């Protein structure tokens, strides 16, 4: 009898906690969504209506009965179309080449037991933590001398080596048991074989995580493309958008549409890969 | 710490002497490692070390109109900087900004990670909504929030809904820095939360069950089970978040230009104006060196903290 009532009490407590956590989680989630949702809704109506429904707040602040894609069509005629394409090219190449470079470095630091590997790890990661944006000004001067200003190579190169990606990959690589390396060696694999056949296949989630890091670094970069030349051929999305905001006569509708495009492209990629990112290699690779 | 020292001598001992009969002599480990590290090492040298060295070199020289050309001035650019009101203000603003925004973002990210790994209705959906803004580039976020923070913008609409008076946000020296922190946290917290969720999911559920059997409260479990076991991702987040917050530039350049009255003049923006608006490249380079050193000191301190907490 007593056992039954305590059981009921525990169950009731659980239900209350479940409901409370659900409501709290929902409120915070909606709060985070609000600015983006408002941007989205405003990208679907004329710029002259941006401030129409703000005082007081009403349902039309966050919804529109007459959505139109006119702003997106206008976007295609502006500089932002080409700028977005440039961002895609630059970020895509960065992810592919950068993952190769970073995973090789992380493998050397995690799996090869060479003398002084601990010191090299600290040196590599700390040097990469030399804040890139801070040294962007001296580097921009160097790139001018090397004729890399206003080139794709000039935009891509700084994003290839990424300390965060190396740090992340090494952390995951360390969790791969050394027994697998031994087994690989018994099967006659060299170090490259161990890297390609054992470490990389086990590391898909961490590679996706590191790839996202590389992608976001490049897609979101602002200081570097601002300094390394912004001719109309090589201008990147964020710079073009900020130029638009600085103009005297801002069409808020078009500006919000541009913001949505620059957000939806990385968003689609992140949503597609989020579950890989959250899984860790130690649980997926070893069970 | 103890794990790695246990493992390494064993691996070395096995690799070299016990297997002499191989078709090819294996390359020395250090050469193999060097080959794997080479591409990263070259990009490190050319794209990080070289510009830092150039900045250091330039910071010791100054353009002279009298002698025509550059002259060596030693640390004079640095001493001049520390006498400069704008620089001292930028240093203070950056320090205050870091001390507030980092603990705020990391504890928010941790608490949200705990919240969204609990069983609750729609937890995955709400979590995705928090993660959503990480897709927004800082420049785009600045452009969007420039409209939210307008006197007739969305921010004040919400305040009036709550019965609060309209606020000046970006045009007030008291509120501008906090306004920038809010928009940065909007895009940052979800990103750091992802790392911590990955760490929390790694904690074996048996540990929680054991703690429950021992009668531990939810807070006690959070403090004694979750927190120690997510130390590694937490340390990573701490280092990465601090460094990235030292480099804030886009929102300042787009929204406030360092103002009003220098209240948002973070170091990165001060360097930029010094180099390109004031055209004083030597002092800007000296400031680059100061920023680099500041960041490296913070990273070193945090690595040490990580190591000592590993040993414990």
PDB file of N, CA and C in Angstrom, chain A residues 18 21-22 25-26 29 32-33 39 51 54 57 101 104 108 112-114 126-127 131-135 137-138 141 143 157 161 167-168 178 182 191 220 222-223 227 245 252 255 259 263 266-267 277-278 280 282, chain B residues 7 12 14 29 32-33 36 40 44 47-48 51 115-116 119-121 126-127 129 132 134-136 138-140 143-144 146-147 150 152 157 186 194 198 201-202 236 247 249-250 253 268 276 285 288 291 295:
ATOM      1  N   UNK A  18       8.416  16.244 -16.735  1.00  0.00           N
ATOM      2  CA  UNK A  18       8.344  16.076 -18.186  1.00  0.00           C
ATOM      3  C   UNK A  18       7.639  17.263 -18.829  1.00  0.00           C
ATOM      4  N   UNK A  21       9.790  20.564 -18.388  1.00  0.00           N
ATOM      5  CA  UNK A  21      10.930  20.606 -19.305  1.00  0.00           C
ATOM      6  C   UNK A  21      10.469  20.846 -20.742  1.00  0.00           C
ATOM      7  N   UNK A  22       9.332  20.238 -21.100  1.00  0.00           N
ATOM      8  CA  UNK A  22       8.827  20.417 -22.465  1.00  0.00           C
ATOM      9  C   UNK A  22       8.470  21.865 -22.728  1.00  0.00           C
ATOM     10  N   UNK A  25      11.628  24.067 -22.737  1.00  0.00           N
ATOM     11  CA  UNK A  25      12.365  23.830 -23.980  1.00  0.00           C
ATOM     12  C   UNK A  25      11.694  24.503 -25.155  1.00  0.00           C
ATOM     13  N   UNK A  26      10.357  24.413 -25.213  1.00  0.00           N
ATOM     14  CA  UNK A  26       9.616  25.015 -26.324  1.00  0.00           C
ATOM     15  C   UNK A  26       9.757  26.533 -26.313  1.00  0.00           C
ATOM     16  N   UNK A  29      13.214  27.550 -27.405  1.00  0.00           N
ATOM     17  CA  UNK A  29      13.367  27.284 -28.828  1.00  0.00           C
ATOM     18  C   UNK A  29      12.686  28.352 -29.677  1.00  0.00           C
ATOM     19  N   UNK A  32      14.543  31.647 -29.713  1.00  0.00           N
ATOM     20  CA  UNK A  32      15.696  31.656 -30.622  1.00  0.00           C
ATOM     21  C   UNK A  32      15.257  31.754 -32.082  1.00  0.00           C
ATOM     22  N   UNK A  33      14.076  31.203 -32.382  1.00  0.00           N
ATOM     23  CA  UNK A  33      13.607  31.206 -33.770  1.00  0.00           C
ATOM     24  C   UNK A  33      13.123  32.586 -34.205  1.00  0.00           C
ATOM     25  N   UNK A  39      12.600  37.714 -40.002  1.00  0.00           N
ATOM     26  CA  UNK A  39      13.350  38.003 -41.224  1.00  0.00           C
ATOM     27  C   UNK A  39      12.707  37.320 -42.418  1.00  0.00           C
ATOM     28  N   UNK A  51       8.043  47.885 -41.299  1.00  0.00           N
ATOM     29  CA  UNK A  51       7.776  48.462 -39.983  1.00  0.00           C
ATOM     30  C   UNK A  51       6.286  48.695 -39.731  1.00  0.00           C
ATOM     31  N   UNK A  54       4.572  46.624 -36.373  1.00  0.00           N
ATOM     32  CA  UNK A  54       5.400  46.446 -35.186  1.00  0.00           C
ATOM     33  C   UNK A  54       4.838  47.118 -33.948  1.00  0.00           C
ATOM     34  N   UNK A  57       2.490  44.794 -31.467  1.00  0.00           N
ATOM     35  CA  UNK A  57       2.643  43.488 -32.106  1.00  0.00           C
ATOM     36  C   UNK A  57       1.275  42.899 -32.395  1.00  0.00           C
ATOM     37  N   UNK A 101      43.849  17.958 -45.397  1.00  0.00           N
ATOM     38  CA  UNK A 101      45.001  18.488 -44.671  1.00  0.00           C
ATOM     39  C   UNK A 101      44.849  18.280 -43.162  1.00  0.00           C
ATOM     40  N   UNK A 104      44.874  14.481 -41.917  1.00  0.00           N
ATOM     41  CA  UNK A 104      46.229  13.915 -41.937  1.00  0.00           C
ATOM     42  C   UNK A 104      47.027  14.392 -40.726  1.00  0.00           C
ATOM     43  N   UNK A 108      48.478  12.056 -37.581  1.00  0.00           N
ATOM     44  CA  UNK A 108      49.882  12.018 -37.150  1.00  0.00           C
ATOM     45  C   UNK A 108      49.974  12.287 -35.651  1.00  0.00           C
ATOM     46  N   UNK A 112      50.311   8.180 -34.499  1.00  0.00           N
ATOM     47  CA  UNK A 112      51.712   7.809 -34.690  1.00  0.00           C
ATOM     48  C   UNK A 112      52.488   8.152 -33.426  1.00  0.00           C
ATOM     49  N   UNK A 113      53.040   7.138 -32.738  1.00  0.00           N
ATOM     50  CA  UNK A 113      53.699   7.419 -31.460  1.00  0.00           C
ATOM     51  C   UNK A 113      55.127   7.910 -31.651  1.00  0.00           C
ATOM     52  N   UNK A 114      55.289   9.046 -32.328  1.00  0.00           N
ATOM     53  CA  UNK A 114      56.653   9.543 -32.523  1.00  0.00           C
ATOM     54  C   UNK A 114      57.083  10.388 -31.333  1.00  0.00           C
ATOM     55  N   UNK A 126      48.282  25.546 -30.967  1.00  0.00           N
ATOM     56  CA  UNK A 126      48.421  26.906 -30.452  1.00  0.00           C
ATOM     57  C   UNK A 126      48.750  27.877 -31.587  1.00  0.00           C
ATOM     58  N   UNK A 127      49.607  27.454 -32.521  1.00  0.00           N
ATOM     59  CA  UNK A 127      49.924  28.346 -33.637  1.00  0.00           C
ATOM     60  C   UNK A 127      48.696  28.615 -34.483  1.00  0.00           C
ATOM     61  N   UNK A 131      45.106  34.154 -33.672  1.00  0.00           N
ATOM     62  CA  UNK A 131      43.826  34.551 -34.252  1.00  0.00           C
ATOM     63  C   UNK A 131      43.990  34.975 -35.703  1.00  0.00           C
ATOM     64  N   UNK A 132      43.365  34.243 -36.598  1.00  0.00           N
ATOM     65  CA  UNK A 132      43.557  34.522 -38.018  1.00  0.00           C
ATOM     66  C   UNK A 132      43.108  35.928 -38.374  1.00  0.00           C
ATOM     67  N   UNK A 133      41.952  36.327 -37.853  1.00  0.00           N
ATOM     68  CA  UNK A 133      41.440  37.644 -38.221  1.00  0.00           C
ATOM     69  C   UNK A 133      42.403  38.748 -37.790  1.00  0.00           C
ATOM     70  N   UNK A 134      43.103  38.514 -36.660  1.00  0.00           N
ATOM     71  CA  UNK A 134      44.025  39.539 -36.170  1.00  0.00           C
ATOM     72  C   UNK A 134      45.216  39.700 -37.105  1.00  0.00           C
ATOM     73  N   UNK A 135      45.724  38.578 -37.644  1.00  0.00           N
ATOM     74  CA  UNK A 135      46.874  38.686 -38.549  1.00  0.00           C
ATOM     75  C   UNK A 135      46.410  38.866 -39.992  1.00  0.00           C
ATOM     76  N   UNK A 137      45.450  41.551 -41.398  1.00  0.00           N
ATOM     77  CA  UNK A 137      45.974  42.790 -41.987  1.00  0.00           C
ATOM     78  C   UNK A 137      47.402  42.599 -42.529  1.00  0.00           C
ATOM     79  N   UNK A 138      48.355  42.066 -41.709  1.00  0.00           N
ATOM     80  CA  UNK A 138      49.662  41.776 -42.311  1.00  0.00           C
ATOM     81  C   UNK A 138      49.588  40.762 -43.451  1.00  0.00           C
ATOM     82  N   UNK A 141      48.631  42.347 -46.679  1.00  0.00           N
ATOM     83  CA  UNK A 141      49.771  43.026 -47.313  1.00  0.00           C
ATOM     84  C   UNK A 141      50.637  42.032 -48.076  1.00  0.00           C
ATOM     85  N   UNK A 143      49.677  39.108 -49.311  1.00  0.00           N
ATOM     86  CA  UNK A 143      48.939  38.603 -50.471  1.00  0.00           C
ATOM     87  C   UNK A 143      48.937  39.617 -51.606  1.00  0.00           C
ATOM     88  N   UNK A 157      42.785  29.942 -49.531  1.00  0.00           N
ATOM     89  CA  UNK A 157      43.979  29.468 -48.808  1.00  0.00           C
ATOM     90  C   UNK A 157      43.901  29.598 -47.280  1.00  0.00           C
ATOM     91  N   UNK A 161      43.919  25.240 -43.456  1.00  0.00           N
ATOM     92  CA  UNK A 161      44.410  24.691 -42.196  1.00  0.00           C
ATOM     93  C   UNK A 161      43.590  25.275 -41.062  1.00  0.00           C
ATOM     94  N   UNK A 167      42.074  19.887 -33.778  1.00  0.00           N
ATOM     95  CA  UNK A 167      41.804  19.588 -32.367  1.00  0.00           C
ATOM     96  C   UNK A 167      40.658  18.585 -32.248  1.00  0.00           C
ATOM     97  N   UNK A 168      39.573  18.873 -32.966  1.00  0.00           N
ATOM     98  CA  UNK A 168      38.376  18.030 -32.929  1.00  0.00           C
ATOM     99  C   UNK A 168      38.673  16.621 -33.438  1.00  0.00           C
ATOM    100  N   UNK A 178      44.109   1.484 -29.865  1.00  0.00           N
ATOM    101  CA  UNK A 178      45.375   1.189 -30.536  1.00  0.00           C
ATOM    102  C   UNK A 178      45.422  -0.270 -31.024  1.00  0.00           C
ATOM    103  N   UNK A 182      47.255  -2.102 -34.331  1.00  0.00           N
ATOM    104  CA  UNK A 182      48.041  -3.332 -34.296  1.00  0.00           C
ATOM    105  C   UNK A 182      47.488  -4.353 -35.279  1.00  0.00           C
ATOM    106  N   UNK A 191      51.245   3.026 -42.641  1.00  0.00           N
ATOM    107  CA  UNK A 191      50.569   4.098 -41.918  1.00  0.00           C
ATOM    108  C   UNK A 191      49.474   4.735 -42.760  1.00  0.00           C
ATOM    109  N   UNK A 220      31.254  32.134 -43.147  1.00  0.00           N
ATOM    110  CA  UNK A 220      30.966  33.262 -42.271  1.00  0.00           C
ATOM    111  C   UNK A 220      32.067  34.307 -42.260  1.00  0.00           C
ATOM    112  N   UNK A 222      34.396  37.337 -42.699  1.00  0.00           N
ATOM    113  CA  UNK A 222      34.019  38.690 -43.067  1.00  0.00           C
ATOM    114  C   UNK A 222      35.257  39.583 -43.179  1.00  0.00           C
ATOM    115  N   UNK A 223      36.147  39.493 -42.178  1.00  0.00           N
ATOM    116  CA  UNK A 223      37.336  40.348 -42.173  1.00  0.00           C
ATOM    117  C   UNK A 223      38.195  40.075 -43.404  1.00  0.00           C
ATOM    118  N   UNK A 227      39.260  42.527 -46.566  1.00  0.00           N
ATOM    119  CA  UNK A 227      40.613  43.052 -46.756  1.00  0.00           C
ATOM    120  C   UNK A 227      41.239  42.576 -48.051  1.00  0.00           C
ATOM    121  N   UNK A 245      23.307  47.033 -46.919  1.00  0.00           N
ATOM    122  CA  UNK A 245      22.792  47.674 -45.708  1.00  0.00           C
ATOM    123  C   UNK A 245      23.322  49.095 -45.571  1.00  0.00           C
ATOM    124  N   UNK A 252      14.388  47.137 -47.462  1.00  0.00           N
ATOM    125  CA  UNK A 252      14.492  46.118 -46.412  1.00  0.00           C
ATOM    126  C   UNK A 252      14.010  44.758 -46.892  1.00  0.00           C
ATOM    127  N   UNK A 255      16.850  43.199 -48.708  1.00  0.00           N
ATOM    128  CA  UNK A 255      17.918  42.919 -47.751  1.00  0.00           C
ATOM    129  C   UNK A 255      17.599  41.672 -46.923  1.00  0.00           C
ATOM    130  N   UNK A 259      19.513  38.070 -46.698  1.00  0.00           N
ATOM    131  CA  UNK A 259      19.873  37.451 -45.419  1.00  0.00           C
ATOM    132  C   UNK A 259      19.385  36.010 -45.375  1.00  0.00           C
ATOM    133  N   UNK A 263      21.606  32.487 -45.207  1.00  0.00           N
ATOM    134  CA  UNK A 263      21.389  31.653 -44.028  1.00  0.00           C
ATOM    135  C   UNK A 263      20.888  30.262 -44.405  1.00  0.00           C
ATOM    136  N   UNK A 266      23.763  27.411 -45.653  1.00  0.00           N
ATOM    137  CA  UNK A 266      24.429  26.640 -44.588  1.00  0.00           C
ATOM    138  C   UNK A 266      23.434  25.886 -43.713  1.00  0.00           C
ATOM    139  N   UNK A 267      22.223  26.429 -43.550  1.00  0.00           N
ATOM    140  CA  UNK A 267      21.226  25.769 -42.704  1.00  0.00           C
ATOM    141  C   UNK A 267      20.858  24.404 -43.266  1.00  0.00           C
ATOM    142  N   UNK A 277      26.873  14.820 -36.502  1.00  0.00           N
ATOM    143  CA  UNK A 277      27.698  15.699 -35.702  1.00  0.00           C
ATOM    144  C   UNK A 277      27.567  15.367 -34.228  1.00  0.00           C
ATOM    145  N   UNK A 278      26.356  15.023 -33.816  1.00  0.00           N
ATOM    146  CA  UNK A 278      26.107  14.825 -32.386  1.00  0.00           C
ATOM    147  C   UNK A 278      26.598  13.451 -31.920  1.00  0.00           C
ATOM    148  N   UNK A 280      29.141  10.578 -31.334  1.00  0.00           N
ATOM    149  CA  UNK A 280      30.591  10.634 -31.222  1.00  0.00           C
ATOM    150  C   UNK A 280      31.176   9.317 -31.698  1.00  0.00           C
ATOM    151  N   UNK A 282      33.389   7.378 -30.514  1.00  0.00           N
ATOM    152  CA  UNK A 282      33.654   6.288 -29.571  1.00  0.00           C
ATOM    153  C   UNK A 282      32.460   5.359 -29.458  1.00  0.00           C
TER     154      UNK A 282
ATOM    155  N   UNK B   7      50.076   3.993 -22.435  1.00  0.00           N
ATOM    156  CA  UNK B   7      49.918   3.408 -23.748  1.00  0.00           C
ATOM    157  C   UNK B   7      51.188   3.520 -24.596  1.00  0.00           C
ATOM    158  N   UNK B  12      55.459   1.748 -28.627  1.00  0.00           N
ATOM    159  CA  UNK B  12      56.791   1.898 -29.199  1.00  0.00           C
ATOM    160  C   UNK B  12      57.557   0.584 -29.126  1.00  0.00           C
ATOM    161  N   UNK B  14      56.431  -2.381 -29.082  1.00  0.00           N
ATOM    162  CA  UNK B  14      55.925  -3.378 -30.011  1.00  0.00           C
ATOM    163  C   UNK B  14      56.329  -3.063 -31.459  1.00  0.00           C
ATOM    164  N   UNK B  29      59.340   6.543 -37.471  1.00  0.00           N
ATOM    165  CA  UNK B  29      58.050   7.133 -37.132  1.00  0.00           C
ATOM    166  C   UNK B  29      58.023   8.643 -37.338  1.00  0.00           C
ATOM    167  N   UNK B  32      57.434   9.544 -40.939  1.00  0.00           N
ATOM    168  CA  UNK B  32      56.032   9.313 -41.306  1.00  0.00           C
ATOM    169  C   UNK B  32      55.160  10.445 -40.782  1.00  0.00           C
ATOM    170  N   UNK B  33      55.376  10.769 -39.513  1.00  0.00           N
ATOM    171  CA  UNK B  33      54.577  11.836 -38.901  1.00  0.00           C
ATOM    172  C   UNK B  33      54.802  13.150 -39.630  1.00  0.00           C
ATOM    173  N   UNK B  36      52.790  13.295 -42.821  1.00  0.00           N
ATOM    174  CA  UNK B  36      51.368  13.539 -42.573  1.00  0.00           C
ATOM    175  C   UNK B  36      51.114  14.986 -42.157  1.00  0.00           C
ATOM    176  N   UNK B  40      49.635  20.688 -43.386  1.00  0.00           N
ATOM    177  CA  UNK B  40      49.152  21.579 -42.320  1.00  0.00           C
ATOM    178  C   UNK B  40      50.285  22.493 -41.859  1.00  0.00           C
ATOM    179  N   UNK B  44      50.403  26.465 -41.990  1.00  0.00           N
ATOM    180  CA  UNK B  44      50.640  27.134 -40.702  1.00  0.00           C
ATOM    181  C   UNK B  44      51.748  28.170 -40.813  1.00  0.00           C
ATOM    182  N   UNK B  47      50.670  31.037 -43.617  1.00  0.00           N
ATOM    183  CA  UNK B  47      49.455  31.818 -43.411  1.00  0.00           C
ATOM    184  C   UNK B  47      49.247  32.273 -41.970  1.00  0.00           C
ATOM    185  N   UNK B  48      50.038  31.761 -41.030  1.00  0.00           N
ATOM    186  CA  UNK B  48      49.885  32.208 -39.647  1.00  0.00           C
ATOM    187  C   UNK B  48      51.198  32.813 -39.126  1.00  0.00           C
ATOM    188  N   UNK B  51      52.802  36.037 -41.450  1.00  0.00           N
ATOM    189  CA  UNK B  51      52.211  37.364 -41.206  1.00  0.00           C
ATOM    190  C   UNK B  51      52.435  37.865 -39.783  1.00  0.00           C
ATOM    191  N   UNK B 115      19.269  20.597 -20.703  1.00  0.00           N
ATOM    192  CA  UNK B 115      17.816  20.656 -20.912  1.00  0.00           C
ATOM    193  C   UNK B 115      17.393  19.802 -22.104  1.00  0.00           C
ATOM    194  N   UNK B 116      18.114  19.952 -23.216  1.00  0.00           N
ATOM    195  CA  UNK B 116      17.668  19.290 -24.448  1.00  0.00           C
ATOM    196  C   UNK B 116      18.135  17.849 -24.569  1.00  0.00           C
ATOM    197  N   UNK B 119      14.442  13.811 -21.312  1.00  0.00           N
ATOM    198  CA  UNK B 119      13.222  13.365 -21.998  1.00  0.00           C
ATOM    199  C   UNK B 119      12.158  14.453 -21.872  1.00  0.00           C
ATOM    200  N   UNK B 120      11.695  14.956 -23.005  1.00  0.00           N
ATOM    201  CA  UNK B 120      10.638  15.965 -22.984  1.00  0.00           C
ATOM    202  C   UNK B 120       9.973  15.972 -24.345  1.00  0.00           C
ATOM    203  N   UNK B 121       8.720  16.463 -24.373  1.00  0.00           N
ATOM    204  CA  UNK B 121       7.979  16.470 -25.628  1.00  0.00           C
ATOM    205  C   UNK B 121       8.655  17.405 -26.627  1.00  0.00           C
ATOM    206  N   UNK B 126      12.785  21.543 -30.475  1.00  0.00           N
ATOM    207  CA  UNK B 126      13.152  22.792 -29.804  1.00  0.00           C
ATOM    208  C   UNK B 126      14.665  22.974 -29.845  1.00  0.00           C
ATOM    209  N   UNK B 127      15.392  21.876 -29.706  1.00  0.00           N
ATOM    210  CA  UNK B 127      16.851  21.950 -29.776  1.00  0.00           C
ATOM    211  C   UNK B 127      17.280  22.480 -31.149  1.00  0.00           C
ATOM    212  N   UNK B 129      15.708  24.432 -33.051  1.00  0.00           N
ATOM    213  CA  UNK B 129      15.426  25.864 -33.159  1.00  0.00           C
ATOM    214  C   UNK B 129      16.535  26.690 -32.513  1.00  0.00           C
ATOM    215  N   UNK B 132      19.467  26.528 -34.916  1.00  0.00           N
ATOM    216  CA  UNK B 132      19.187  27.226 -36.180  1.00  0.00           C
ATOM    217  C   UNK B 132      20.064  28.463 -36.435  1.00  0.00           C
ATOM    218  N   UNK B 134      22.999  29.218 -35.774  1.00  0.00           N
ATOM    219  CA  UNK B 134      24.420  29.039 -36.084  1.00  0.00           C
ATOM    220  C   UNK B 134      24.637  29.116 -37.584  1.00  0.00           C
ATOM    221  N   UNK B 135      23.560  28.943 -38.354  1.00  0.00           N
ATOM    222  CA  UNK B 135      23.697  29.058 -39.808  1.00  0.00           C
ATOM    223  C   UNK B 135      23.824  30.512 -40.245  1.00  0.00           C
ATOM    224  N   UNK B 136      23.474  31.440 -39.361  1.00  0.00           N
ATOM    225  CA  UNK B 136      23.463  32.850 -39.746  1.00  0.00           C
ATOM    226  C   UNK B 136      24.876  33.422 -39.625  1.00  0.00           C
ATOM    227  N   UNK B 138      27.856  36.035 -39.037  1.00  0.00           N
ATOM    228  CA  UNK B 138      27.833  37.217 -38.167  1.00  0.00           C
ATOM    229  C   UNK B 138      27.449  38.487 -38.911  1.00  0.00           C
ATOM    230  N   UNK B 139      27.899  38.632 -40.152  1.00  0.00           N
ATOM    231  CA  UNK B 139      27.561  39.841 -40.907  1.00  0.00           C
ATOM    232  C   UNK B 139      26.058  39.902 -41.159  1.00  0.00           C
ATOM    233  N   UNK B 140      25.466  38.735 -41.476  1.00  0.00           N
ATOM    234  CA  UNK B 140      24.023  38.700 -41.725  1.00  0.00           C
ATOM    235  C   UNK B 140      23.269  38.980 -40.435  1.00  0.00           C
ATOM    236  N   UNK B 143      23.236  42.590 -39.770  1.00  0.00           N
ATOM    237  CA  UNK B 143      22.298  43.303 -40.642  1.00  0.00           C
ATOM    238  C   UNK B 143      20.862  43.124 -40.135  1.00  0.00           C
ATOM    239  N   UNK B 144      20.505  41.881 -39.749  1.00  0.00           N
ATOM    240  CA  UNK B 144      19.142  41.619 -39.260  1.00  0.00           C
ATOM    241  C   UNK B 144      18.883  42.377 -37.956  1.00  0.00           C
ATOM    242  N   UNK B 146      20.329  44.975 -36.888  1.00  0.00           N
ATOM    243  CA  UNK B 146      20.318  46.431 -37.068  1.00  0.00           C
ATOM    244  C   UNK B 146      18.879  46.920 -37.233  1.00  0.00           C
ATOM    245  N   UNK B 147      18.033  46.062 -37.815  1.00  0.00           N
ATOM    246  CA  UNK B 147      16.626  46.431 -37.969  1.00  0.00           C
ATOM    247  C   UNK B 147      15.862  46.182 -36.671  1.00  0.00           C
ATOM    248  N   UNK B 150      16.450  49.032 -34.232  1.00  0.00           N
ATOM    249  CA  UNK B 150      16.009  50.393 -34.566  1.00  0.00           C
ATOM    250  C   UNK B 150      14.973  50.887 -33.547  1.00  0.00           C
ATOM    251  N   UNK B 152      12.139  52.021 -33.947  1.00  0.00           N
ATOM    252  CA  UNK B 152      10.816  51.504 -34.295  1.00  0.00           C
ATOM    253  C   UNK B 152      10.877  50.027 -34.673  1.00  0.00           C
ATOM    254  N   UNK B 157       9.179  46.697 -29.855  1.00  0.00           N
ATOM    255  CA  UNK B 157       7.823  46.159 -29.877  1.00  0.00           C
ATOM    256  C   UNK B 157       7.637  45.147 -28.763  1.00  0.00           C
ATOM    257  N   UNK B 186      23.016  34.905 -29.670  1.00  0.00           N
ATOM    258  CA  UNK B 186      21.952  34.301 -30.488  1.00  0.00           C
ATOM    259  C   UNK B 186      22.559  33.332 -31.514  1.00  0.00           C
ATOM    260  N   UNK B 194      26.025  22.256 -29.239  1.00  0.00           N
ATOM    261  CA  UNK B 194      26.162  21.001 -29.986  1.00  0.00           C
ATOM    262  C   UNK B 194      27.332  20.173 -29.469  1.00  0.00           C
ATOM    263  N   UNK B 198      27.037  16.479 -27.532  1.00  0.00           N
ATOM    264  CA  UNK B 198      27.815  15.304 -27.926  1.00  0.00           C
ATOM    265  C   UNK B 198      28.507  14.712 -26.703  1.00  0.00           C
ATOM    266  N   UNK B 201      25.910  13.018 -24.343  1.00  0.00           N
ATOM    267  CA  UNK B 201      25.436  11.739 -24.872  1.00  0.00           C
ATOM    268  C   UNK B 201      26.454  10.626 -24.693  1.00  0.00           C
ATOM    269  N   UNK B 202      27.721  11.005 -24.491  1.00  0.00           N
ATOM    270  CA  UNK B 202      28.773  10.018 -24.267  1.00  0.00           C
ATOM    271  C   UNK B 202      28.765   9.456 -22.852  1.00  0.00           C
ATOM    272  N   UNK B 236      37.297  22.338 -24.607  1.00  0.00           N
ATOM    273  CA  UNK B 236      37.383  22.760 -26.011  1.00  0.00           C
ATOM    274  C   UNK B 236      36.512  23.986 -26.262  1.00  0.00           C
ATOM    275  N   UNK B 247      37.836  38.128 -31.332  1.00  0.00           N
ATOM    276  CA  UNK B 247      38.014  38.529 -32.727  1.00  0.00           C
ATOM    277  C   UNK B 247      36.765  39.161 -33.313  1.00  0.00           C
ATOM    278  N   UNK B 249      34.327  41.375 -34.961  1.00  0.00           N
ATOM    279  CA  UNK B 249      34.573  42.519 -35.839  1.00  0.00           C
ATOM    280  C   UNK B 249      33.323  42.933 -36.618  1.00  0.00           C
ATOM    281  N   UNK B 250      32.715  41.979 -37.329  1.00  0.00           N
ATOM    282  CA  UNK B 250      31.619  42.315 -38.241  1.00  0.00           C
ATOM    283  C   UNK B 250      30.489  43.118 -37.576  1.00  0.00           C
ATOM    284  N   UNK B 253      31.693  46.683 -36.956  1.00  0.00           N
ATOM    285  CA  UNK B 253      31.900  47.471 -38.176  1.00  0.00           C
ATOM    286  C   UNK B 253      30.569  47.807 -38.835  1.00  0.00           C
ATOM    287  N   UNK B 268      39.753  44.369 -32.251  1.00  0.00           N
ATOM    288  CA  UNK B 268      39.829  44.100 -33.690  1.00  0.00           C
ATOM    289  C   UNK B 268      39.429  45.336 -34.499  1.00  0.00           C
ATOM    290  N   UNK B 276      43.546  51.354 -41.451  1.00  0.00           N
ATOM    291  CA  UNK B 276      42.948  51.793 -42.718  1.00  0.00           C
ATOM    292  C   UNK B 276      42.319  53.179 -42.660  1.00  0.00           C
ATOM    293  N   UNK B 285      50.208  47.332 -36.495  1.00  0.00           N
ATOM    294  CA  UNK B 285      50.924  46.057 -36.409  1.00  0.00           C
ATOM    295  C   UNK B 285      51.309  45.753 -34.960  1.00  0.00           C
ATOM    296  N   UNK B 288      48.320  44.411 -33.440  1.00  0.00           N
ATOM    297  CA  UNK B 288      48.124  43.021 -33.867  1.00  0.00           C
ATOM    298  C   UNK B 288      48.915  42.098 -32.954  1.00  0.00           C
ATOM    299  N   UNK B 291      47.309  41.738 -29.570  1.00  0.00           N
ATOM    300  CA  UNK B 291      46.115  40.883 -29.626  1.00  0.00           C
ATOM    301  C   UNK B 291      46.511  39.404 -29.722  1.00  0.00           C
ATOM    302  N   UNK B 295      45.709  36.495 -26.871  1.00  0.00           N
ATOM    303  CA  UNK B 295      44.998  35.253 -27.188  1.00  0.00           C
ATOM    304  C   UNK B 295      45.820  34.041 -26.777  1.00  0.00           C
TER     305      UNK B 295
END
